Each structure stands twice: as structure tokens, then as C-alpha cells.
Amino acid sequence: MGKQLFSVDDARRHARKRLPRMMFDFIDGSSGDETLCGLNSAAIDEIRLMPRVLVDVSERSLSSSILGLETGLPFGIAPMGMCGLAWPGADRDLAIEAARRRMPLCVSTASSMTLEQINEIAEGHAWFQLYADQSGDFVNELVDRAAAAAYDVLILTVDVPIPSVRLRDLRNGFAFPMRWGLQQLWDFASHPHWSMATLAHALRNGMPRPMNYATSSNNTTFVRNASRAQANWSFLATLRDRWHGKLVVKGVQHSDDAIRIKSMGADAIYVSNHGGRQLNAAPPAIESLLEIKQAVGPTMPLIFDSGVRNGEHVVKALATGADFVMLGRSAMYGLGAGGGTGLSDVIDMISRETSAVMGLIGQQRPNMIDETCLANHASNLPNNVMSGRAAE
Ligand SMILES: Cc1cc2nc3c(=O)[nH]c(=O)nc-3n(C[C@H](O)[C@H](O)[C@H](O)COP(=O)(O)O)c2cc1C
């Protein structure tokens, strides 16, 4: 890569230069007029943390735990389909990082490598993300494959009942399988670094494609804009019976939904608005996090993504009620900027920032961060400070 990355924004800028426009827009784009993606991060920016002083924070650890699993970091990687389009071999790079850092890697139904290969390289740190695709047989087969491949955690994504309209993808003619025209050829020719690397990888491994479909015995083909509306309440009940490991439901924003999902035996709720890629009119995901925490209580684990771009965002999400955080585009921008090295740089950067912010709010471990770290928490408001002083 050669260029140093100081922020996720740097990674995004490099990725934008290096990737064909069609690929960059697939990663960067959102639905509708794309306002929610920016709002997600802006809403996290609005949150203020309370600095605490005179605490010995010289020894800090980023180790955490979620769903009974020990992790090296308080964050992991969100499920993202077709990562191989950001950089050839991206799923392998992600799996290597997951093993090296003991970090959960959510593997999309539409991953560019098989779910079996990824969990092997990730040394058991992969979690499998399931779409309730149109073919019930295919879905059941995926669940059974995940169990056979020793996955501990299954994530059911429920916020894609309707395929969303992504204008950039429509304008760029982005489709599976790839449609070739002058616009696409020019796009690839003007990004030779990506195109040569992808070609070299394709000669050895074939073109990037959703490998869980390609290796299915059900003869199912991946349809990018397929409805995933099979995911309804009765599907969730059936899935709970079929899957004996930990079950997470992803894409939840309403507290009533969260309460019902909890009552159906899910092990965690994954608060997310798909990074603004589904309902553009939805509230920023961080706003739902607080409400859902209050609704389901402190013991139900909450996982959070949508808009996390730095360590400060990670700490703010933890303080707002998340037990664990996932990176979406931040990781993809790293991959696009510099393949495995770019990804590793982004994870290092966000780890350093998380650790520094923890130190500045007087916290030594992510699991100690809670709502009392928020500047507007009752315990930090002037009235409380005053009454505390009067009591002394
Ligand atoms: C390129 C791309 C592909 C994605 N594919 C999936 C997917 O296959 N399954 C899924 O549950 N979420 C998918 N997502 C959504 C992410 O899991 C995550 O919710 C979102 O990226 C978080 O928002 P952020 O990228 O703004 O942080 C995808 C996101 C991106 C950017």
C-alpha cells in the first residue's frame, strides 16, 4: 500500500482511488438518498463521555467476552457478503486477523470463501450469518453445515425482507453474475492495481463468487436482490429448535421486537440498521441501542453495529448498552486501501483509539464500561454532583 493510514477516513479515501468505482460504490453505498449511513456516525459523535481523573490506567486490556467466548478485542467484524470484491482473498485476510486477535468474524451467507474454510483459518473464531433465503432446503443445509463445521454462533439477519434500492449499484450496472459493457471495462481498466490482482487471483481460484451457494448440494444460485422474507416469527422458532448453539438475531431496532426475540430463546440481540443499506428512513442505530437495553434488561447480551468508525465510537457504543461491537465498512475500507495490511492497520488503529479513550475515562477493561461513563448520566449531572458534595 505504501501510504500510512491515520483514520478510517484515510482508508476510505485510498480505497476509493484503488477500487473500480462499481466495487467501491457497492461497499460505500446505502439505500435511498443515503442519509442514514452518515446519520449513524453523526449520532454516535453527538454522545459525550465523562473524563475521570486520578485513576491508575497505566495497565489496560482490550480483552473482552461475549456469549461465553473470550475475545482479544471488544469488537469484531460484521457479516459482509462478497468481501472478495474489495480485495482478492479478503475473506482469508479477515479469517487470519480473527485467529490472530481472537476476534469474532461474522461470515456472510454470501461469503467469497466457503464457511468451512473460513472457520478453519479463523481457528474457530468465525460466527455464521444466515439469510432466510428463498430455498428452505438450502437454508437448512447451511445451518447443518455451520454445525458440522463447529461454529458456536449463528446470526439470523432479519432486516432484509425486501431488497433495498441502491442507486449507485443501479447506475453502475452492478450485478451477479457480472455484466460486461464498455462502462465496466473502462472502470476496470482505469484501476489496474485492483484489476491485475483480481485477475491473478481469479486465474488460481476462479472469479469471486458466493461460495456457500457454489458448494451447495441444493443447486441454489445466489440472487442478490432476492427477498429474505422467509425470516418470520415461525421461522425463528423453527431455527431455534434446529440450531443448538448460540443464536443471535441481527437487524433489530424496535424494543417490542427485541423483547419477543428474547422470549423466543435467542442468546443475543444484534442492534443494527444494516449500516443504512436497508430502510433509509430508520433511526440511527445507536438511538435504538439505549431503548432496547432498557427493554430487555441488563442480562440480555446486545451486539451493535452501524456507523462505527473509530475507537471513540466503540467506547460510546459500550457505554450506551452494547456488550460487543462490530465493524462493517471500516474493515472493508481497510481491505480496499491495502488488502490484508490495510485491514490490519484499521484494526490496530481502532484498538489503539479504544484503549486511549478507555484510559481517559478511567476504565481499564471494556467490560467495565457502562452508562455511568456517559457525560449525561444522572450520576454525572450537576445536581447529583452538588447533592453528593452536600452529603459529605
Ligand atoms: C459490502 C457490505 C456487505 C454486507 N453484507 C451483509 C450480509 O451479507 N449480511 C448481513 O447481515 N449484513 C451485511 N452487511 C451489513 C453489515 O453487516 C453491517 O450491518 C453494516 O455494514 C454496519 O454499518 P457500517 O458499515 O456503516 O458500520 C453488509 C454491509 C456491507 C457494507
Short mmCIF file of C-alpha atoms and ligand atoms in Angstrom, two decimals:
data_model
loop_
_atom_site.label_atom_id
_atom_site.label_comp_id
_atom_site.label_asym_id
_atom_site.label_seq_id
_atom_site.Cartn_x
_atom_site.Cartn_y
_atom_site.Cartn_z
CA MET A 1 0.00 0.00 0.00
CA GLY A 2 2.87 2.34 0.91
CA LYS A 3 0.56 5.06 2.33
CA GLN A 4 0.12 5.33 6.06
CA LEU A 5 -3.41 5.24 7.41
CA PHE A 6 -4.25 7.52 10.34
CA SER A 7 -8.01 7.12 10.28
CA VAL A 8 -10.80 5.07 8.73
CA ASP A 9 -11.45 8.11 6.58
CA ASP A 10 -7.89 7.78 5.18
CA ALA A 11 -8.63 4.13 4.41
CA ARG A 12 -11.87 5.11 2.69
CA ARG A 13 -10.06 7.69 0.54
CA HIS A 14 -7.37 5.19 -0.53
CA ALA A 15 -9.99 2.54 -1.22
CA ARG A 16 -11.91 5.00 -3.35
CA LYS A 17 -8.83 5.60 -5.51
CA ARG A 18 -7.79 1.97 -5.75
CA LEU A 19 -11.08 0.17 -6.39
CA PRO A 20 -13.14 0.30 -9.56
CA ARG A 21 -15.99 2.69 -8.94
CA MET A 22 -18.50 -0.16 -9.14
CA MET A 23 -16.79 -2.05 -6.30
CA PHE A 24 -16.23 1.00 -4.12
CA ASP A 25 -19.85 2.04 -4.51
CA PHE A 26 -21.06 -1.47 -3.62
CA ILE A 27 -19.22 -1.16 -0.28
CA ASP A 28 -19.76 2.52 0.41
CA GLY A 29 -23.31 2.86 -0.87
CA SER A 30 -26.56 2.81 1.07
CA SER A 31 -30.22 2.77 0.22
CA GLY A 32 -32.45 5.65 -0.87
CA ASP A 33 -30.80 9.04 -0.72
CA GLU A 34 -28.12 7.55 1.58
CA THR A 35 -28.71 9.89 4.52
CA LEU A 36 -28.88 7.22 7.22
CA CYS A 37 -25.33 5.97 6.77
CA GLY A 38 -23.93 9.41 7.73
CA LEU A 39 -26.55 9.89 10.45
CA ASN A 40 -25.46 6.64 12.12
CA SER A 41 -21.96 8.00 12.75
CA ALA A 42 -23.16 11.55 13.44
CA ALA A 43 -25.48 10.27 16.18
CA ILE A 44 -22.59 8.44 17.85
CA ASP A 45 -20.48 11.62 17.55
CA GLU A 46 -23.17 13.51 19.48
CA ILE A 47 -22.65 11.32 22.57
CA ARG A 48 -20.29 12.80 25.18
CA LEU A 49 -18.20 10.73 27.58
CA MET A 50 -17.20 11.93 31.04
CA PRO A 51 -13.44 12.12 31.65
CA ARG A 52 -12.33 10.70 35.01
CA VAL A 53 -9.02 11.55 36.62
CA LEU A 54 -6.50 10.22 39.12
CA VAL A 55 -7.28 6.61 38.22
CA ASP A 56 -4.25 4.44 37.51
CA VAL A 57 -4.95 3.41 33.92
CA SER A 58 -1.37 2.55 33.02
CA GLU A 59 -2.40 -1.13 32.68
CA ARG A 60 -5.31 -1.53 30.28
CA SER A 61 -6.58 -4.59 28.45
CA LEU A 62 -8.86 -4.80 25.45
CA SER A 63 -9.80 -8.41 26.19
CA SER A 64 -13.49 -8.98 26.49
CA SER A 65 -16.09 -11.73 26.35
CA ILE A 66 -19.39 -12.27 24.61
CA LEU A 67 -21.75 -15.26 24.61
CA GLY A 68 -19.36 -17.11 26.89
CA LEU A 69 -16.47 -16.72 24.44
CA GLU A 70 -13.25 -14.95 25.41
CA THR A 71 -12.16 -12.37 22.83
CA GLY A 72 -8.98 -10.34 22.41
CA LEU A 73 -10.91 -7.18 21.49
CA PRO A 74 -14.28 -5.63 22.38
CA PHE A 75 -15.11 -5.57 18.68
CA GLY A 76 -15.23 -7.97 15.74
CA ILE A 77 -16.18 -7.90 12.08
CA ALA A 78 -19.82 -7.65 10.91
CA PRO A 79 -21.09 -10.07 8.26
CA MET A 80 -20.41 -8.75 4.79
CA GLY A 81 -21.16 -10.58 1.57
CA MET A 82 -18.72 -10.73 -1.31
CA CYS A 83 -15.75 -9.25 0.56
CA GLY A 84 -13.62 -10.66 -2.28
CA LEU A 85 -14.76 -7.71 -4.36
CA ALA A 86 -12.98 -5.27 -2.02
CA TRP A 87 -9.71 -7.11 -2.46
CA PRO A 88 -8.98 -10.61 -3.77
CA GLY A 89 -8.63 -13.08 -0.92
CA ALA A 90 -10.30 -10.70 1.56
CA ASP A 91 -12.14 -13.48 3.39
CA ARG A 92 -8.83 -15.24 4.02
CA ASP A 93 -7.30 -11.97 5.31
CA LEU A 94 -10.28 -11.48 7.63
CA ALA A 95 -10.04 -15.04 8.92
CA ILE A 96 -6.30 -14.67 9.60
CA GLU A 97 -6.96 -11.49 11.60
CA ALA A 98 -9.76 -13.20 13.52
CA ALA A 99 -7.44 -16.02 14.59
CA ARG A 100 -4.52 -13.70 15.38
CA ARG A 101 -6.60 -11.35 17.53
CA ARG A 102 -9.16 -13.82 18.96
CA MET A 103 -11.81 -11.65 17.34
CA PRO A 104 -15.25 -12.84 16.15
CA LEU A 105 -15.61 -12.74 12.40
CA CYS A 106 -19.19 -12.91 11.15
CA VAL A 107 -19.25 -14.91 7.92
CA SER A 108 -21.98 -13.89 5.50
CA THR A 109 -24.23 -16.39 3.75
CA ALA A 110 -22.77 -14.74 0.62
CA SER A 111 -19.10 -15.04 1.63
CA SER A 112 -16.49 -15.37 -1.13
CA MET A 113 -14.95 -18.45 0.55
CA THR A 114 -16.86 -21.41 2.00
CA LEU A 115 -17.99 -21.17 5.61
CA GLU A 116 -15.95 -24.33 6.35
CA GLN A 117 -12.69 -22.86 5.01
CA ILE A 118 -13.18 -19.58 6.86
CA ASN A 119 -13.78 -21.16 10.27
CA GLU A 120 -10.74 -23.36 9.80
CA ILE A 121 -8.46 -20.42 9.01
CA ALA A 122 -10.10 -18.33 11.77
CA GLU A 123 -9.30 -21.16 14.21
CA GLY A 124 -12.89 -21.33 15.41
CA HIS A 125 -13.43 -17.57 15.78
CA ALA A 126 -15.95 -17.34 12.96
CA TRP A 127 -19.71 -16.89 13.53
CA PHE A 128 -22.07 -17.81 10.72
CA GLN A 129 -24.65 -15.31 9.44
CA LEU A 130 -27.76 -16.79 7.88
CA TYR A 131 -30.19 -15.24 5.43
CA ALA A 132 -33.56 -16.98 5.26
CA ASP A 133 -33.16 -17.31 1.53
CA GLN A 134 -35.89 -18.49 -0.77
CA SER A 135 -34.96 -22.15 -0.77
CA GLY A 136 -35.80 -23.74 2.59
CA ASP A 137 -33.63 -26.75 1.74
CA PHE A 138 -30.66 -24.51 1.10
CA VAL A 139 -31.19 -22.70 4.40
CA ASN A 140 -31.44 -25.96 6.35
CA GLU A 141 -28.35 -27.24 4.63
CA LEU A 142 -26.44 -24.07 5.62
CA VAL A 143 -27.48 -24.44 9.26
CA ASP A 144 -26.34 -28.07 9.26
CA ARG A 145 -23.09 -27.16 7.51
CA ALA A 146 -22.38 -24.50 10.14
CA ALA A 147 -22.97 -27.04 12.93
CA ALA A 148 -20.76 -29.63 11.20
CA ALA A 149 -18.03 -27.01 10.74
CA ALA A 150 -18.03 -26.40 14.53
CA TYR A 151 -19.50 -22.91 14.51
CA ASP A 152 -20.54 -21.83 18.03
CA VAL A 153 -22.71 -18.90 16.97
CA LEU A 154 -25.38 -18.46 14.30
CA ILE A 155 -26.68 -14.99 13.41
CA LEU A 156 -30.04 -14.70 11.68
CA THR A 157 -30.29 -11.43 9.76
CA VAL A 158 -33.89 -10.19 9.73
CA ASP A 159 -33.76 -6.68 8.26
CA VAL A 160 -33.76 -7.70 4.59
CA PRO A 161 -37.35 -8.83 3.93
CA ILE A 162 -37.35 -6.53 0.91
CA PRO A 163 -34.28 -5.91 -1.24
CA SER A 164 -33.41 -2.24 -0.95
CA VAL A 165 -32.85 0.12 -3.85
CA ARG A 166 -29.22 1.22 -4.03
CA LEU A 167 -28.99 3.88 -6.67
CA ARG A 168 -25.23 3.73 -7.13
CA ASP A 169 -25.38 -0.01 -7.88
CA LEU A 170 -28.16 0.58 -10.42
CA ARG A 171 -26.22 3.37 -12.12
CA ASN A 172 -23.02 1.30 -12.23
CA GLY A 173 -24.80 -1.79 -13.58
CA PHE A 174 -23.55 -3.77 -10.57
CA ALA A 175 -24.92 -7.32 -10.76
CA PHE A 176 -24.22 -11.01 -10.15
CA PRO A 177 -23.02 -12.53 -12.34
CA MET A 178 -21.05 -9.54 -13.61
CA ARG A 179 -22.43 -7.79 -16.69
CA TRP A 180 -19.74 -6.68 -19.06
CA GLY A 181 -20.13 -3.49 -21.05
CA LEU A 182 -17.99 -0.51 -22.05
CA GLN A 183 -18.70 1.29 -18.74
CA GLN A 184 -17.47 -1.70 -16.71
CA LEU A 185 -14.43 -2.34 -18.93
CA TRP A 186 -13.36 1.28 -18.62
CA ASP A 187 -13.89 1.20 -14.86
CA PHE A 188 -11.64 -1.86 -14.53
CA ALA A 189 -9.01 -0.58 -16.99
CA SER A 190 -8.66 2.67 -15.07
CA HIS A 191 -7.96 0.78 -11.81
CA PRO A 192 -5.15 -1.54 -12.94
CA HIS A 193 -3.84 -2.41 -9.45
CA TRP A 194 -7.16 -3.94 -8.36
CA SER A 195 -7.86 -5.44 -11.79
CA MET A 196 -4.46 -7.17 -12.10
CA ALA A 197 -4.61 -8.50 -8.53
CA THR A 198 -8.17 -9.75 -9.09
CA LEU A 199 -7.22 -11.35 -12.41
CA ALA A 200 -4.18 -13.10 -10.89
CA HIS A 201 -6.34 -14.38 -8.01
CA ALA A 202 -9.10 -15.45 -10.41
CA LEU A 203 -6.66 -17.47 -12.54
CA ARG A 204 -5.77 -19.50 -9.44
CA ASN A 205 -9.17 -19.59 -7.67
CA GLY A 206 -11.85 -18.54 -10.15
CA MET A 207 -13.77 -15.24 -10.08
CA PRO A 208 -15.02 -14.07 -6.66
CA ARG A 209 -18.49 -15.58 -6.14
CA PRO A 210 -20.71 -16.55 -3.21
CA MET A 211 -19.03 -19.86 -2.42
CA ASN A 212 -21.64 -21.26 0.01
CA TYR A 213 -24.06 -21.26 -2.91
CA ALA A 214 -21.48 -22.66 -5.35
CA THR A 215 -20.78 -25.59 -2.98
CA SER A 216 -24.39 -26.30 -2.02
CA SER A 217 -25.86 -29.69 -2.90
CA ASN A 218 -29.19 -27.94 -3.48
CA ASN A 219 -28.25 -26.39 -6.78
CA THR A 220 -29.13 -22.93 -5.48
CA THR A 221 -27.87 -19.81 -7.20
CA PHE A 222 -27.24 -16.53 -5.47
CA VAL A 223 -29.76 -13.83 -6.39
CA ARG A 224 -28.50 -10.58 -4.96
CA ASN A 225 -31.88 -8.88 -4.86
CA ALA A 226 -33.80 -11.86 -3.57
CA SER A 227 -36.29 -11.30 -0.76
CA ARG A 228 -35.31 -12.79 2.59
CA ALA A 229 -38.91 -12.57 3.79
CA GLN A 230 -38.91 -16.23 4.84
CA ALA A 231 -37.50 -14.89 8.11
CA ASN A 232 -40.72 -14.52 10.12
CA TRP A 233 -41.59 -15.40 13.72
CA SER A 234 -42.34 -19.03 12.96
CA PHE A 235 -39.06 -19.37 11.05
CA LEU A 236 -37.26 -18.05 14.12
CA ALA A 237 -39.00 -20.65 16.32
CA THR A 238 -38.05 -23.44 13.89
CA LEU A 239 -34.49 -22.20 13.70
CA ARG A 240 -34.23 -22.08 17.49
CA ASP A 241 -35.18 -25.78 17.54
CA ARG A 242 -32.79 -26.74 14.75
CA TRP A 243 -29.70 -24.78 15.92
CA HIS A 244 -28.31 -25.93 19.25
CA GLY A 245 -25.53 -23.35 19.51
CA LYS A 246 -25.82 -19.67 20.41
CA LEU A 247 -28.41 -17.83 18.33
CA VAL A 248 -28.20 -14.10 17.59
CA VAL A 249 -30.85 -12.08 15.73
CA LYS A 250 -29.40 -9.20 13.67
CA GLY A 251 -31.07 -6.06 12.40
CA VAL A 252 -33.34 -5.24 15.35
CA GLN A 253 -34.37 -1.65 16.18
CA HIS A 254 -37.79 -1.84 17.88
CA SER A 255 -37.82 -2.69 21.59
CA ASP A 256 -41.04 -4.79 21.23
CA ASP A 257 -39.30 -6.95 18.62
CA ALA A 258 -36.30 -7.27 20.93
CA ILE A 259 -38.49 -8.40 23.85
CA ARG A 260 -40.24 -11.01 21.69
CA ILE A 261 -36.94 -12.28 20.25
CA LYS A 262 -35.58 -12.63 23.77
CA SER A 263 -38.68 -14.57 24.86
CA MET A 264 -38.16 -16.98 21.94
CA GLY A 265 -34.82 -18.09 23.28
CA ALA A 266 -32.30 -16.02 21.30
CA ASP A 267 -28.98 -15.66 23.12
CA ALA A 268 -28.25 -12.12 21.96
CA ILE A 269 -29.82 -9.28 20.04
CA TYR A 270 -27.78 -7.55 17.36
CA VAL A 271 -28.91 -3.93 17.11
CA SER A 272 -28.21 -2.66 13.61
CA ASN A 273 -29.80 -0.89 10.67
CA HIS A 274 -27.52 -2.65 8.19
CA GLY A 275 -25.35 0.47 8.01
CA GLY A 276 -28.18 2.38 6.32
CA ARG A 277 -28.34 -0.14 3.50
CA GLN A 278 -31.98 -1.15 4.12
CA LEU A 279 -34.60 1.32 5.46
CA ASN A 280 -33.03 4.71 4.85
CA ALA A 281 -35.76 6.32 6.97
CA ALA A 282 -34.87 4.24 10.05
CA PRO A 283 -33.48 5.92 13.19
CA PRO A 284 -29.71 5.91 13.75
CA ALA A 285 -28.89 2.52 15.27
CA ILE A 286 -27.30 3.99 18.42
CA GLU A 287 -30.66 5.50 19.39
CA SER A 288 -32.27 2.05 19.31
CA LEU A 289 -29.47 0.61 21.43
CA LEU A 290 -30.40 2.58 24.53
CA GLU A 291 -34.12 1.81 24.18
CA ILE A 292 -33.52 -1.89 23.61
CA LYS A 293 -31.17 -2.12 26.58
CA GLN A 294 -33.86 -0.66 28.81
CA ALA A 295 -36.49 -3.01 27.34
CA VAL A 296 -34.61 -6.33 27.57
CA GLY A 297 -32.68 -5.64 30.77
CA PRO A 298 -29.02 -5.84 31.67
CA THR A 299 -28.51 -9.59 31.31
CA MET A 300 -29.50 -9.96 27.64
CA PRO A 301 -26.33 -9.52 25.55
CA LEU A 302 -26.52 -6.79 22.92
CA ILE A 303 -24.27 -6.58 19.89
CA PHE A 304 -24.09 -3.33 17.95
CA ASP A 305 -23.06 -2.07 14.52
CA SER A 306 -23.82 0.74 12.07
CA GLY A 307 -21.59 3.78 11.82
CA VAL A 308 -18.63 2.71 13.97
CA ARG A 309 -15.55 4.40 12.51
CA ASN A 310 -13.09 4.77 15.41
CA GLY A 311 -12.25 3.69 18.94
CA GLU A 312 -14.24 6.53 20.44
CA HIS A 313 -17.32 5.11 18.68
CA VAL A 314 -16.57 1.65 20.12
CA VAL A 315 -16.39 3.02 23.68
CA LYS A 316 -19.54 5.11 23.20
CA ALA A 317 -21.46 2.06 21.96
CA LEU A 318 -20.32 0.07 25.00
CA ALA A 319 -21.34 2.92 27.30
CA THR A 320 -24.75 3.12 25.60
CA GLY A 321 -25.54 -0.52 26.32
CA ALA A 322 -23.69 -2.72 23.84
CA ASP A 323 -21.82 -5.74 25.14
CA PHE A 324 -19.91 -6.10 21.90
CA VAL A 325 -19.37 -4.01 18.77
CA MET A 326 -18.91 -4.96 15.12
CA LEU A 327 -17.08 -3.11 12.35
CA GLY A 328 -18.66 -3.06 8.91
CA ARG A 329 -17.39 -0.67 6.27
CA SER A 330 -14.41 0.35 8.45
CA ALA A 331 -12.93 -3.11 7.81
CA MET A 332 -13.90 -3.07 4.13
CA TYR A 333 -12.24 0.32 3.57
CA GLY A 334 -9.05 -1.11 5.12
CA LEU A 335 -9.20 -4.08 2.75
CA GLY A 336 -9.82 -1.82 -0.22
CA ALA A 337 -6.99 0.51 0.78
CA GLY A 338 -4.35 -2.16 1.27
CA GLY A 339 -5.65 -5.74 1.33
CA GLY A 340 -4.62 -7.67 4.47
CA THR A 341 -2.17 -4.93 5.51
CA GLY A 342 -4.83 -2.23 5.24
CA LEU A 343 -7.26 -4.35 7.25
CA SER A 344 -4.66 -4.95 9.93
CA ASP A 345 -3.85 -1.21 10.07
CA VAL A 346 -7.51 -0.33 10.59
CA ILE A 347 -7.90 -2.88 13.40
CA ASP A 348 -4.68 -1.62 15.05
CA MET A 349 -5.84 1.96 14.76
CA ILE A 350 -9.27 1.30 16.27
CA SER A 351 -7.69 -0.83 19.02
CA ARG A 352 -5.25 1.95 19.96
CA GLU A 353 -8.02 4.55 19.94
CA THR A 354 -10.32 2.35 22.05
CA SER A 355 -7.57 1.80 24.60
CA ALA A 356 -6.73 5.53 24.75
CA VAL A 357 -10.36 6.60 25.22
CA MET A 358 -10.79 3.94 27.92
CA GLY A 359 -7.81 5.40 29.75
CA LEU A 360 -9.19 8.94 29.53
CA ILE A 361 -12.48 7.89 31.12
CA GLY A 362 -10.71 5.95 33.85
CA GLN A 363 -11.52 2.44 32.62
CA GLN A 364 -9.13 -0.49 32.41
CA ARG A 365 -11.26 -3.10 30.64
CA PRO A 366 -14.10 -2.90 28.10
CA ASN A 367 -16.40 -4.98 30.31
CA MET A 368 -16.21 -2.25 32.98
CA ILE A 369 -17.62 0.41 30.66
CA ASP A 370 -21.27 1.22 31.34
CA GLU A 371 -23.75 4.07 31.23
CA THR A 372 -22.03 5.89 34.11
CA CYS A 373 -19.31 6.74 31.56
CA LEU A 374 -21.79 8.89 29.63
CA ALA A 375 -21.49 12.61 30.37
CA ASN A 376 -25.27 12.96 30.66
CA HIS A 377 -25.74 10.04 33.06
CA ALA A 378 -27.63 11.10 36.18
CA SER A 379 -24.59 10.45 38.36
CA ASN A 380 -22.57 12.97 36.32
CA LEU A 381 -25.13 15.79 36.22
CA PRO A 382 -24.54 18.93 38.33
CA ASN A 383 -27.47 18.31 40.70
CA ASN A 384 -26.06 14.96 41.66
CA VAL A 385 -22.55 16.32 41.99
CA MET A 386 -23.90 19.08 44.25
CA SER A 387 -26.04 16.78 46.42
CA GLY A 388 -23.11 14.37 46.66
CA ARG A 389 -20.96 17.23 47.95
CA ALA A 390 -23.60 18.39 50.42
CA ALA A 391 -23.77 14.88 51.84
CA GLU A 392 -20.02 14.79 52.51
C1 LIG B 1 -20.44 -4.50 1.47
C2 LIG B 1 -21.38 -4.89 2.56
C3 LIG B 1 -21.98 -6.15 2.51
C4 LIG B 1 -22.84 -6.54 3.55
N1 LIG B 1 -23.38 -7.80 3.53
C5 LIG B 1 -24.11 -8.23 4.59
C6 LIG B 1 -24.53 -9.58 4.66
O1 LIG B 1 -24.26 -10.40 3.79
N2 LIG B 1 -25.28 -9.95 5.75
C7 LIG B 1 -25.60 -9.07 6.76
O2 LIG B 1 -26.26 -9.46 7.74
N3 LIG B 1 -25.19 -7.78 6.71
C8 LIG B 1 -24.45 -7.35 5.66
N4 LIG B 1 -23.99 -6.06 5.64
C9 LIG B 1 -24.29 -5.16 6.77
C10 LIG B 1 -23.21 -5.27 7.85
O3 LIG B 1 -23.25 -6.50 8.49
C11 LIG B 1 -23.34 -4.17 8.92
O4 LIG B 1 -24.63 -4.26 9.49
C12 LIG B 1 -23.11 -2.75 8.39
O5 LIG B 1 -22.04 -2.75 7.48
C13 LIG B 1 -22.78 -1.82 9.56
O6 LIG B 1 -22.73 -0.49 9.15
P1 LIG B 1 -21.34 0.28 8.85
O7 LIG B 1 -20.73 -0.41 7.67
O8 LIG B 1 -21.77 1.67 8.49
O9 LIG B 1 -20.51 0.21 10.08
C14 LIG B 1 -23.14 -5.64 4.60
C15 LIG B 1 -22.53 -4.39 4.63
C16 LIG B 1 -21.65 -4.02 3.63
C17 LIG B 1 -21.01 -2.67 3.71
#
